[in-house]
Coordinates of C-alpha atoms in Angstrom, one line a residue:
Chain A
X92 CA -32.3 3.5 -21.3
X93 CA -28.5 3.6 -22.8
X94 CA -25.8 5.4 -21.8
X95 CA -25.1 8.5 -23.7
X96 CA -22.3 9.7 -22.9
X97 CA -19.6 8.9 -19.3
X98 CA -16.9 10.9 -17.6
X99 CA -14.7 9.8 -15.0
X100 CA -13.7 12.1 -12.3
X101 CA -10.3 11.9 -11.1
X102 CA -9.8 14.1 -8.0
X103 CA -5.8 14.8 -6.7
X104 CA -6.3 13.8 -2.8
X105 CA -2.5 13.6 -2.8
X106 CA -1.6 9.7 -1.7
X107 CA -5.1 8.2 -2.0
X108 CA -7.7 7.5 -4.5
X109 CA -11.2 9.2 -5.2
X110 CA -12.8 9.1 -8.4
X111 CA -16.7 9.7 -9.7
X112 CA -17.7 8.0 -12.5
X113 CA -20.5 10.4 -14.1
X114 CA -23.0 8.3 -16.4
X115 CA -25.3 10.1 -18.3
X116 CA -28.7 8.3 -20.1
X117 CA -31.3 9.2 -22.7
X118 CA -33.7 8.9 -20.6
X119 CA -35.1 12.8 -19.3
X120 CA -36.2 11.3 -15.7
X121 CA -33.4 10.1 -14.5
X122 CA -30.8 11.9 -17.1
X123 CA -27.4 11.5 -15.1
X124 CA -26.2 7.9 -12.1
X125 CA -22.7 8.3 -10.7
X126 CA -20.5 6.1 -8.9
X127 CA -17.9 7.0 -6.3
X128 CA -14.7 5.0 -6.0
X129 CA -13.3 5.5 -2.5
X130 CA -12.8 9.0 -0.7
X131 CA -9.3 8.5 1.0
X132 CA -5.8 10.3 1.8
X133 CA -3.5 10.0 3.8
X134 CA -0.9 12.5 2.9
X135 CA -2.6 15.6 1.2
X136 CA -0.8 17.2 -2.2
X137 CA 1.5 20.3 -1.0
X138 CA -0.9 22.5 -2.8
X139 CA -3.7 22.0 -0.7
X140 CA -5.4 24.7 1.4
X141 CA -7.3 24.1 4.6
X142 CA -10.5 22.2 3.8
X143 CA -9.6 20.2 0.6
X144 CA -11.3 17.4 1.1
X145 CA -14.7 19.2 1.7
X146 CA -13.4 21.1 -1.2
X147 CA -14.0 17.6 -3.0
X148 CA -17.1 15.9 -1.2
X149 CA -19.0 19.3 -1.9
X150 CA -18.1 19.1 -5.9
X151 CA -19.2 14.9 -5.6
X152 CA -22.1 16.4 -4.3
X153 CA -22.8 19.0 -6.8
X154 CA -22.0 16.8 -9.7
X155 CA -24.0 13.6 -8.4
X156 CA -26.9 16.2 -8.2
X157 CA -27.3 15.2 -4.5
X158 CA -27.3 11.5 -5.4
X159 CA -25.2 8.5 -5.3
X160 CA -26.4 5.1 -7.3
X161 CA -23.2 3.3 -6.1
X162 CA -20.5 3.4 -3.5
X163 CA -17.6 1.6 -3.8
X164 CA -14.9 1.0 -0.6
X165 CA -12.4 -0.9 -2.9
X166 CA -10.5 -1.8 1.0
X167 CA -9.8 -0.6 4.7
X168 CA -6.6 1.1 3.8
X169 CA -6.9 5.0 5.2
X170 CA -5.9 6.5 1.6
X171 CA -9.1 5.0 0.3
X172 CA -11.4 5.5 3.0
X173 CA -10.4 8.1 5.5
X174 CA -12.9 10.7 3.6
X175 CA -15.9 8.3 4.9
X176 CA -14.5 8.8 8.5
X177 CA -13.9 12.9 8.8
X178 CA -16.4 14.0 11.0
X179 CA -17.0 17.3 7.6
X180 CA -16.6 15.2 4.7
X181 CA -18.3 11.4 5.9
X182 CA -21.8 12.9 6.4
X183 CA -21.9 14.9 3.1
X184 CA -21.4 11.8 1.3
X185 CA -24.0 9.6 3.5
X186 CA -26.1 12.7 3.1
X187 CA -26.1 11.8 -1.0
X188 CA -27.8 8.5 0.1
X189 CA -25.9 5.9 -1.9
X190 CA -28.0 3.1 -3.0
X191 CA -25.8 0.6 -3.3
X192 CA -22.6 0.6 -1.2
X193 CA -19.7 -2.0 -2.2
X194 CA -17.2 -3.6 0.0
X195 CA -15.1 -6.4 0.0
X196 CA -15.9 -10.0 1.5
X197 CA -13.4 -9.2 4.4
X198 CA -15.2 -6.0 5.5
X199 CA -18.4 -8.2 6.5
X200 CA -19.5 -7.5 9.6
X201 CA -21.2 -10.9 10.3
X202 CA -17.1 -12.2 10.5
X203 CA -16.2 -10.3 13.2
X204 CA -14.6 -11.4 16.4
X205 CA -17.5 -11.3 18.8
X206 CA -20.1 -13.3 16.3
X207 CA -22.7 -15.2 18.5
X208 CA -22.7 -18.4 16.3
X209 CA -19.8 -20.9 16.1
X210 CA -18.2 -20.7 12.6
X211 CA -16.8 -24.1 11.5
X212 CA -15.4 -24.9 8.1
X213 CA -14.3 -22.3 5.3
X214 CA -16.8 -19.5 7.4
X215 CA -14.0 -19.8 10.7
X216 CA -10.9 -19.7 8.4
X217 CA -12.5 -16.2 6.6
X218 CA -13.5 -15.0 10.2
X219 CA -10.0 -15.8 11.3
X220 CA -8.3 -13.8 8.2
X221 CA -11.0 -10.7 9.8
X222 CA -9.5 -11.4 13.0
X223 CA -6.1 -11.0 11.9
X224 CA -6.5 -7.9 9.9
X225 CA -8.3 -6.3 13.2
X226 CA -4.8 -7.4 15.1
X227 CA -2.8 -5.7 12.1
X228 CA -4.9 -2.5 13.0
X229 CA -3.7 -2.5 16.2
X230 CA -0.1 -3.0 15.4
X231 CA 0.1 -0.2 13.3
X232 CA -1.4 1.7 15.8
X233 CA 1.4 0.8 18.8
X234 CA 3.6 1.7 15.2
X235 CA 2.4 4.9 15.0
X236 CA 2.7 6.1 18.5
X237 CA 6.1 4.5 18.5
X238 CA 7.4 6.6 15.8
X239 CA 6.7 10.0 17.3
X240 CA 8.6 8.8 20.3
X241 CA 11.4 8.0 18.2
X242 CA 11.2 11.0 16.2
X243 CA 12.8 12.7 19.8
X244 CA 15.9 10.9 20.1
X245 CA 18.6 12.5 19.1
X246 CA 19.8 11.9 15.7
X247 CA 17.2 9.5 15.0
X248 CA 16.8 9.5 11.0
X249 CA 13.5 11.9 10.1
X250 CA 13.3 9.5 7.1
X251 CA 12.9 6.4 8.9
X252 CA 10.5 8.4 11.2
X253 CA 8.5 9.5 8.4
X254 CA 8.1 5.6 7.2
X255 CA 7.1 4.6 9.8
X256 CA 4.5 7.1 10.5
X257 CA 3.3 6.9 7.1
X258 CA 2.8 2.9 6.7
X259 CA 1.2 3.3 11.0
X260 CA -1.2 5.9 10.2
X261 CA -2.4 3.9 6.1
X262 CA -3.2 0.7 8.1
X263 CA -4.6 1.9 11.1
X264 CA -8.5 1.1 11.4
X265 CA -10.3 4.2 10.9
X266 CA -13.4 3.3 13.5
X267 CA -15.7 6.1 11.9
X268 CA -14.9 5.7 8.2
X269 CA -15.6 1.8 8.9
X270 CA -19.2 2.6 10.9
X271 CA -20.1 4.9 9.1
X272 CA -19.7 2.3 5.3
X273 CA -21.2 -0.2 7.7
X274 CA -24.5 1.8 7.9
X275 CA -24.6 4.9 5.1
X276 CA -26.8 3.8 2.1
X277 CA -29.7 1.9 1.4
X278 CA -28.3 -1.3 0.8
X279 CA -24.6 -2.6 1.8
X280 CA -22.8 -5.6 -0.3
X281 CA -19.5 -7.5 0.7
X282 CA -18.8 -8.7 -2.5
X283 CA -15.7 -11.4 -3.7
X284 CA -14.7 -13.1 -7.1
X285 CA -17.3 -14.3 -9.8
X286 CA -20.1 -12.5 -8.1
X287 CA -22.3 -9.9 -10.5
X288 CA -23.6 -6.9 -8.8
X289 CA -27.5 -6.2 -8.7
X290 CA -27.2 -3.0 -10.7
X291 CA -30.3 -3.7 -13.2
X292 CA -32.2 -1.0 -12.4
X293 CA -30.1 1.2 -10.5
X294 CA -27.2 1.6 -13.4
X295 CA -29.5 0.5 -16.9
X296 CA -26.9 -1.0 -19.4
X297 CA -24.0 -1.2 -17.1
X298 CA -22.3 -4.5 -16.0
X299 CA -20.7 -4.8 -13.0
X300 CA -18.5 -7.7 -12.0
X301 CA -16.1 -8.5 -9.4
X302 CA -13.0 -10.6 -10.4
X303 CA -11.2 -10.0 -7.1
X304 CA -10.3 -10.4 -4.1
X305 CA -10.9 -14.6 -4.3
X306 CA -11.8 -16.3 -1.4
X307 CA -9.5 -18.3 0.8
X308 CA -10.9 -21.2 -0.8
X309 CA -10.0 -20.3 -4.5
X310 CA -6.5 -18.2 -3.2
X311 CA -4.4 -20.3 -0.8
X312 CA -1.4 -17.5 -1.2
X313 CA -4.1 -15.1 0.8
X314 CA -5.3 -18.1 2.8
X315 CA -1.6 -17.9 4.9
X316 CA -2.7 -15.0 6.6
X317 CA -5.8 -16.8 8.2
X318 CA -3.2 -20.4 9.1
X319 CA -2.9 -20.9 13.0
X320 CA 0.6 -19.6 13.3
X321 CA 0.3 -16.7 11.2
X322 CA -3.1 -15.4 13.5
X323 CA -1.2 -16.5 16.6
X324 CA 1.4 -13.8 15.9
X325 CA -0.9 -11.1 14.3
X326 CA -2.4 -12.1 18.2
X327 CA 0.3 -11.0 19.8
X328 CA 1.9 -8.0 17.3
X329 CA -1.8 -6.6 18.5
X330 CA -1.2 -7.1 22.1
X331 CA 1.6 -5.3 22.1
X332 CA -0.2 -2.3 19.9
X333 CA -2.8 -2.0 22.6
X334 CA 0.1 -1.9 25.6
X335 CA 2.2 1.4 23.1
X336 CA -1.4 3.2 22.9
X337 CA -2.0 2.9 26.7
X338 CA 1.4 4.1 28.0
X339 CA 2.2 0.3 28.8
X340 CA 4.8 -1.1 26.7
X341 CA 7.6 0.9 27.8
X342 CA 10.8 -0.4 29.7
X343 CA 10.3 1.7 33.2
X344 CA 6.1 0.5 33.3
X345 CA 6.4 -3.0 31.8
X346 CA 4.4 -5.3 34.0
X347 CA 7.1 -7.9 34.3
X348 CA 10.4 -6.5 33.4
X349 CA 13.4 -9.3 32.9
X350 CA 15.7 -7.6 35.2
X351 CA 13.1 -6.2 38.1
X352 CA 16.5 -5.0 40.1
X353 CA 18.1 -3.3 36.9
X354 CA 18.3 0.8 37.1
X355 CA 16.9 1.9 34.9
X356 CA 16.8 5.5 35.1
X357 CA 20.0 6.1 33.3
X358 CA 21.7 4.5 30.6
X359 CA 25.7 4.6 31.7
X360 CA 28.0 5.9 29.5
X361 CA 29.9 3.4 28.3
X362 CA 26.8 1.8 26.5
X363 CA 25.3 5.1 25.2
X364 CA 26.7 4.2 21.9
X365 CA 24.7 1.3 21.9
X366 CA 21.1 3.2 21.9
X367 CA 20.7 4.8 18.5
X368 CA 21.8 1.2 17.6
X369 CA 18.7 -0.9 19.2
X370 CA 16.8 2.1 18.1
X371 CA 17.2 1.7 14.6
X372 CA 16.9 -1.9 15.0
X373 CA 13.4 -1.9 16.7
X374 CA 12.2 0.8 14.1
X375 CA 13.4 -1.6 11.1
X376 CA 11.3 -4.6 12.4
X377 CA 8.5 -2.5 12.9
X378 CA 8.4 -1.4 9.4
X379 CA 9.8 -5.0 8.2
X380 CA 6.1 -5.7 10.0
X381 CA 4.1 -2.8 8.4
X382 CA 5.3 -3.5 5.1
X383 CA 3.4 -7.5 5.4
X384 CA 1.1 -5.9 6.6
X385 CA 0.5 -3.7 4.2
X386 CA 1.0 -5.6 1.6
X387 CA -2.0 -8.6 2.9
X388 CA -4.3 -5.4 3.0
X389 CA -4.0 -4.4 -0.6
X390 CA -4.5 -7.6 -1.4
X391 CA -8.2 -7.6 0.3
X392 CA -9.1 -4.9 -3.2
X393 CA -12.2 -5.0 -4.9
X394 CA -11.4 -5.4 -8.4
X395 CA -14.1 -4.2 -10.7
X396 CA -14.4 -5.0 -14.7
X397 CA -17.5 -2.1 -16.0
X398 CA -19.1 -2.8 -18.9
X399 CA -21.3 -0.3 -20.3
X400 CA -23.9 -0.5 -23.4
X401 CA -21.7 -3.8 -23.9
X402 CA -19.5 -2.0 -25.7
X403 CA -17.0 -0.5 -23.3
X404 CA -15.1 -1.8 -20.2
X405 CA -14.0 -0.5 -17.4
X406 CA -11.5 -1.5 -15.0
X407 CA -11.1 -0.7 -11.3
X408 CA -8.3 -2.9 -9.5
X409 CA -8.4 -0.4 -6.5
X410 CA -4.7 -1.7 -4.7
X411 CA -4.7 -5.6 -5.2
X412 CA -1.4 -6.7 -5.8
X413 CA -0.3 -9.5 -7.7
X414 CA -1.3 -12.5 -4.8
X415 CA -5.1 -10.8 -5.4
X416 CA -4.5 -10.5 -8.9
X417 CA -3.4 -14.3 -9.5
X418 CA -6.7 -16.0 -9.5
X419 CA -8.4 -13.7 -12.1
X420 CA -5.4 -13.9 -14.4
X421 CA -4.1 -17.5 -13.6
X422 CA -5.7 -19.8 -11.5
X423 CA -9.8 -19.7 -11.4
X424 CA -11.3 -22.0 -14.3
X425 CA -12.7 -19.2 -16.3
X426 CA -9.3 -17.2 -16.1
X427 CA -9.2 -17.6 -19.9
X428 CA -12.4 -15.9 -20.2
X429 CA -11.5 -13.5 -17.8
X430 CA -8.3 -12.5 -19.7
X431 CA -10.0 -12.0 -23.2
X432 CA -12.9 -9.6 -21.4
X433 CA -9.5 -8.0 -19.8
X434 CA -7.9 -7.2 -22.8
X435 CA -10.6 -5.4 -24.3
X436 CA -10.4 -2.5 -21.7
X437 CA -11.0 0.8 -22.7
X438 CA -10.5 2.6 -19.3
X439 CA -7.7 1.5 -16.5
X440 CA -7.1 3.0 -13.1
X441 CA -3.8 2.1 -12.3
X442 CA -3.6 -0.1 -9.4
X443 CA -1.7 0.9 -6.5
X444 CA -0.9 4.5 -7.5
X445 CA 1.5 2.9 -9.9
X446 CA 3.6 0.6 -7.9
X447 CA 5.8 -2.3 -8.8
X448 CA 3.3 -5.1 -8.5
X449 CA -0.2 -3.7 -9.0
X450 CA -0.3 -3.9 -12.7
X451 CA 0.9 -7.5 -13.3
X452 CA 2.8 -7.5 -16.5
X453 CA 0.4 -10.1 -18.0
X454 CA -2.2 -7.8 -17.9
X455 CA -0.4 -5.3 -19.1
X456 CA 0.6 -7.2 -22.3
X457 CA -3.1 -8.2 -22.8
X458 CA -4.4 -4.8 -23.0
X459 CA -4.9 -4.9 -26.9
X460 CA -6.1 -0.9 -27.1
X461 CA -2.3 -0.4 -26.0
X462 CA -0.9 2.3 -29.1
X463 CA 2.3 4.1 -29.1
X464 CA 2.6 8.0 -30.7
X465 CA 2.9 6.7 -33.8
X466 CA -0.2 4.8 -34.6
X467 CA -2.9 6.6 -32.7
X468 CA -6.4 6.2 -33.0
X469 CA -9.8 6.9 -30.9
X470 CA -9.5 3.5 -29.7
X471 CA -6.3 4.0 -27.8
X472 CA -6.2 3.0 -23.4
X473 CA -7.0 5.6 -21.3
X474 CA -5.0 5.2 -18.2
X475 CA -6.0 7.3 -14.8
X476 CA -3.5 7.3 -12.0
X477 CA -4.3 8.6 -8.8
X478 CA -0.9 8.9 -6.7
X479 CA 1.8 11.5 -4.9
X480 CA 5.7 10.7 -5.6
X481 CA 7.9 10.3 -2.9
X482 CA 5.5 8.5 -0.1
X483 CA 6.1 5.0 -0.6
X484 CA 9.2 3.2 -1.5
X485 CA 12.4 4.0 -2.4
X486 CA 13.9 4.8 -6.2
X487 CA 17.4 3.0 -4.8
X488 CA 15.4 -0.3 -4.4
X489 CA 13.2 0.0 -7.3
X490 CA 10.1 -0.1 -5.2
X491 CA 9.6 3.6 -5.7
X492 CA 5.6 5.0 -6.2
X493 CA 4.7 5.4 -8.8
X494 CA 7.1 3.0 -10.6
X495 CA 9.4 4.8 -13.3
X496 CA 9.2 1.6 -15.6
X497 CA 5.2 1.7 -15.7
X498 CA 5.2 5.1 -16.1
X499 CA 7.1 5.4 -19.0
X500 CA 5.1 2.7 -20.4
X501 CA 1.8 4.0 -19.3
X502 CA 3.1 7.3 -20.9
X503 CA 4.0 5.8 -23.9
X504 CA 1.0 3.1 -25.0
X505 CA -1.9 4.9 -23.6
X506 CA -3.8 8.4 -22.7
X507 CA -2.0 9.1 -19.3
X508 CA -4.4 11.3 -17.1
X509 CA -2.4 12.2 -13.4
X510 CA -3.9 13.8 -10.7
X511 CA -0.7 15.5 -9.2
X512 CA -0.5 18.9 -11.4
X513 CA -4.1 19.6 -10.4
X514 CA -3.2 22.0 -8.2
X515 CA -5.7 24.1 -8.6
X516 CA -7.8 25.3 -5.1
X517 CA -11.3 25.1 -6.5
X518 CA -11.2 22.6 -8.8
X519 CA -8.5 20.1 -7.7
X520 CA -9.5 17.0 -10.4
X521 CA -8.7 15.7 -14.1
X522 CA -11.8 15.0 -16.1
X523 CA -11.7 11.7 -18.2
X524 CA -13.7 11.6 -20.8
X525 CA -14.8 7.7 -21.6
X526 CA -14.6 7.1 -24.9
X527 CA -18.2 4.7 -25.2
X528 CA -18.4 2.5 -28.5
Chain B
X169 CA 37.0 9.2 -2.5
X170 CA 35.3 7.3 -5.0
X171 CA 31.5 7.0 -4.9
X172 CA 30.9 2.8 -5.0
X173 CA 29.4 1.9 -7.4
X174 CA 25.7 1.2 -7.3
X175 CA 25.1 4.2 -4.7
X176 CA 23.0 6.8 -5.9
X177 CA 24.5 10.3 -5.9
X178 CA 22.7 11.5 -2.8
X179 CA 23.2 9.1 -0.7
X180 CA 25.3 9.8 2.8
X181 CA 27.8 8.1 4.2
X182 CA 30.0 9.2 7.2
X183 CA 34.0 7.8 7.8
X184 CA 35.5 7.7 11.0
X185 CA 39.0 6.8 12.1
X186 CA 39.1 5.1 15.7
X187 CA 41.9 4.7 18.0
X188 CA 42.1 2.4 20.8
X189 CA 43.9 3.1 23.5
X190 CA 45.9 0.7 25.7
X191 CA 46.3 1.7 29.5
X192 CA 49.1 0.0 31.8
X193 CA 48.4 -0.9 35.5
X194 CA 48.8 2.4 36.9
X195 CA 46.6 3.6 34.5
X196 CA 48.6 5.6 32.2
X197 CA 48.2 5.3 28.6
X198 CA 50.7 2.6 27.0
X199 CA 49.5 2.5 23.3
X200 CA 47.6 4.2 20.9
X201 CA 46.6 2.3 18.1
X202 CA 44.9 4.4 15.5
X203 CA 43.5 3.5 12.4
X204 CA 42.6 7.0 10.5
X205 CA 41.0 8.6 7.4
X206 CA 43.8 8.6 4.5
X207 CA 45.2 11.7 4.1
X208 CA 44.4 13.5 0.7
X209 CA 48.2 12.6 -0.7
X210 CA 48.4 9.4 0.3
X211 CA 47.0 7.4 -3.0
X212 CA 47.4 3.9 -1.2
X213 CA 45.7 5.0 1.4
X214 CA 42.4 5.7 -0.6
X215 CA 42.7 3.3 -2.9
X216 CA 42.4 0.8 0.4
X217 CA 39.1 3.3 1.9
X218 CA 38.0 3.1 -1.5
X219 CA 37.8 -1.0 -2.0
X220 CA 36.6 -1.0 1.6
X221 CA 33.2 1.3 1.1
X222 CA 32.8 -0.5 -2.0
X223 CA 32.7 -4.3 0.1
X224 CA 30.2 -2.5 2.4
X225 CA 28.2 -1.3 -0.1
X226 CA 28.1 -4.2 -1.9
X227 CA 27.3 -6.2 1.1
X228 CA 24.4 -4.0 2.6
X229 CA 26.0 -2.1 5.1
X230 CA 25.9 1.2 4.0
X231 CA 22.1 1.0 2.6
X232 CA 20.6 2.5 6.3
X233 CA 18.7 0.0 7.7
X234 CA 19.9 -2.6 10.5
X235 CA 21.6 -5.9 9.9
X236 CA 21.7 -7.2 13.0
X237 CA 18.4 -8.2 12.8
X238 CA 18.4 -9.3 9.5
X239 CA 18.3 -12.9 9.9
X240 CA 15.2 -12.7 12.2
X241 CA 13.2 -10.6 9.8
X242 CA 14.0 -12.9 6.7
X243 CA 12.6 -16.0 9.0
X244 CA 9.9 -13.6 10.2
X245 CA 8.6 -12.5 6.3
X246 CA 9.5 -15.6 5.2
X247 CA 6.7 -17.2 8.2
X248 CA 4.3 -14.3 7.2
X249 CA 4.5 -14.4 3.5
X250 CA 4.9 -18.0 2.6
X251 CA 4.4 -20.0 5.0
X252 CA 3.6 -23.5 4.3
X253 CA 5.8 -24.3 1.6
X254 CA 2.7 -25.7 -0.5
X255 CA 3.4 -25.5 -4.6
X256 CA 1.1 -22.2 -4.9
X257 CA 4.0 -21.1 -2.6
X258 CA 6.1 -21.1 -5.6
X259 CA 4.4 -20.3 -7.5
X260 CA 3.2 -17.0 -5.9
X261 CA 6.7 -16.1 -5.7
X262 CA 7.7 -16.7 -9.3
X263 CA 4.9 -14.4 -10.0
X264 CA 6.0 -11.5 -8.0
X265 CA 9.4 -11.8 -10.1
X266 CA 7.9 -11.9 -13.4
X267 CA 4.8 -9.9 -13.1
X268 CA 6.2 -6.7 -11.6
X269 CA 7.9 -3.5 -13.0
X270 CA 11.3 -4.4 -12.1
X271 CA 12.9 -4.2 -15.3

């Protein structure tokens, strides 16, 4: 069987990422095999009505023809799996019986907290990283609840609000969007650098390999996150989550206040000024928090090179950032190898919605299909960004999402497909067409 | 006033004179010592608002966030982030110079 012809889905879920790759065969029986790439948002576009995300699972379905080969959770992060979790959209894509459903080596179940067997060795330093990103969850909860009571102070910036609310709710655990990968599909893999996925029969001609994320073993710079110190803080950043979501961590009902005899009913006037001060203060360590936090997450990504008929390549970085991105490009023995395979891409969704450090610049410069207007042919990159301006980051800083810089060059050097003027209601999606060799 | 330089267009900043005032022992005010906005003839007076907003900005203390925790949040990213000190340390951060989309 060969793959005729392929189109990639690109569907505007506003800050998130969902995409179908649709691959269609020769062969009569089994004519058409699609794979989803996460099904997440967290902040919809503006032109969304009520019930756009079932909008989107039900044309998955329709186009999958009520069948999923492959899954693919590239991380925990809520704008790439909250779909999985809503109580409407989860079970109409467990309902299209995913063969195969990907996840990263940190989502393994068998490394969480309560596991019956001693782990010793490199086994208890990956449980430990689990442990830690379980704590972060938590955090960003406490975060979350934290900024709505800030958001009712008077005078307390909206915009700092807003941040914090945003980076709370993208790293917050989704419980059901988590149980529900944990057991849709007839087979679940937690997958990490160098492996090759078992998609013989399931995808015929297609390659699948995973050059990312690296294991504590090959990446030290991910490694930190699992070191005694670091987990010992996570520990207590999570303990103080849990108190903010039971009612617990605020001055009048802490357990053991530092100045039991202290009124506290009433702040007195001469320190009033003093409030929106320590305010501001507590928000910005929260989100100096987040913001690690955030950025250890992303770097948990599945990073997927394709390879269909041999011919054409595929490449799915999901939201690794450049501490994920490192051992593919610089440090594992084959990196060379790695590169060369890289630079022959045909097809790249832009990491990270197009932020600073999600398309590593040495990539970038290897992509040899690169073309500007003048010298265009049917070979040139097709690029496929899946993002919403004005959510993360800040233009002032140069952090802003997606990056001016990368989209100028993006625009410039390659087929640019965006998902943000897809406004429309019933069909909110860019169709890709992959250009096979 | 002059917009400092660096400071993008829509960015808000709010001046306020302040005045202290000085009571005696019988509680009756002694001195006022004000130190107000420049009024829009005096050119001096600007010019010295002017090279003041400009230090601030320059210095961080007009971007929004807090600076009097600054110090702890540098030791506390710093902890998170690269802890260790190991060579990959450096090397991790050289990367996230030269790979990104700064410029």
């Amino acid at each position: 069987m060969n793959v005729v012809s392929a189109m990639l889905r690109a569907y505007n879920v506003g800050f998130g990422d969902c995409l179908l790759l649709k691959l269609t065969y020769d062969d009569r029986n089994a004519s058409t095999r699609c794979i989803l790439f996460d099904f997440g948002t967290t902040k919809l576009p503006d032109s969304a009505a009520p019930g756009h995300m079932e909008v989107i699972a039900r044309d998955i379905e329709a186009a999958s023809g009520g069948k999923l080969a492959m899954v693919v959770a590239t991380h925990r992060h809520a704008d790439h799996v909250s779909g999985f979790g809503d109580n409407t959209t989860g079970p109409i894509i467990a309902g299209l019986e995913p063969a195969l459903v990907v996840q990263p080596w940190t989502e393994d179940p068998d490394l969480a907290v309560d596991a019956t067997q001693p782990l010793t060795g490199l086994r208890a330093e990956h449980a430990a990283l689990t442990r830690t990103l379980t704590n972060m969850s938590a955090f960003a909860g406490g975060a979350r609840i934290e900024a709505l009571r800030l958001a009712g102070q008077h005078g307390f910036p909206p915009s700092v609000v807003e941040r914090l609310s945003f980076l709370g709710e993208t790293n917050l655990t989704n419980a059901d969007a988590v149980k529900r990968l944990m057991t849709m599909g007839e087979r679940r893999l937690y997958v990490k650098f160098g492996d090759r996925l078992p998609v013989g029969r399931l995808l015929p001609g297609v390659t699948v390999d995973v050059i990312g994320p690296p294991t504590l073993q090959q990446a030290p710079a991910i490694a930190r996150q699992a070191r005694t110190n670091a987990e010992e803080f996570w520990n207590l950043a999570a303990t103080w989550g849990h108190a903010v979501a039971q009612g617990r961590a605020t001055r009048g009902d802490a357990q053991s206040p530092l100045f039991p005899a202290a009124a506290l009913d009433r702040v007195p006037q001469a320190a009033r000024w003093l409030v929106p001060q320590l305010s501001r203060a507590y928000a910005d360590n929260m989100l100096s928090i987040l913001r690690v936090m955030d950025n250890v997450l992303n770097n948990t990504s599945l990073i997927l090179l394709i390879e269909i008929n041999e011919t054409t390549t595929l490449l799915f970085p999901g939201d690794a950032q450049i501490e994920n991105w490192s051992y593919a490009l610089f440090d594992a023995p084959n990196h060379e190898e790695i590169c060369a395979r890289l630079a022959g891409t045909s097809v790249y969704k832009v990491g990270h919605h197009g932020s600073l450090n999600a398309t590593p610049k040495t990539l970038w410069k290897g992509f040899k299909r690169r073309q500007d207007g003048a010298h265009i042919t049917p070979d040139r990159l097709v690029t496929v960004m899946s993002t919403k301006s004005g959510k993360h980051g800040s233009k002032a800083a140069g952090t802003e999402v997606p990056r001016g810089l990368l989209v100028d060059a993006l625009e410039e050097e390659t087929r640019l497909y965006t998902t943000p003027h897809r406004t429309s209601r019933t069909k909110p999606w860019v169709d890709v067409p992959v250009p096979l060799r | 006033m002059k917009v400092p330089k660096g400071m993008p267009g829509e960015h808000e900043v709010v001046l306020e004179g302040g005045s202290t005032l000085v009571l005696d022992q019988y509680g009756d005010l002694k001195f006022n010592v004000t130190n107000g906005l420049p009024p829009a003839s005096s050119r001096r007076g600007k010019a010295r608002w002017n090279k003041r907003i400009q230090y601030l900005w320059d210095e961080g203390y007009l971007t929004g966030g807090n600076r009097s925790s600054r110090l702890a949040a540098i030791h506390r990213e710093r902890s998170l982030e690269d802890a260790g000190g190991a060579v990959a340390d450096e090397t991790v951060r050289v990367r996230r110079q030269t790979e990104g989309w700064r410029r």
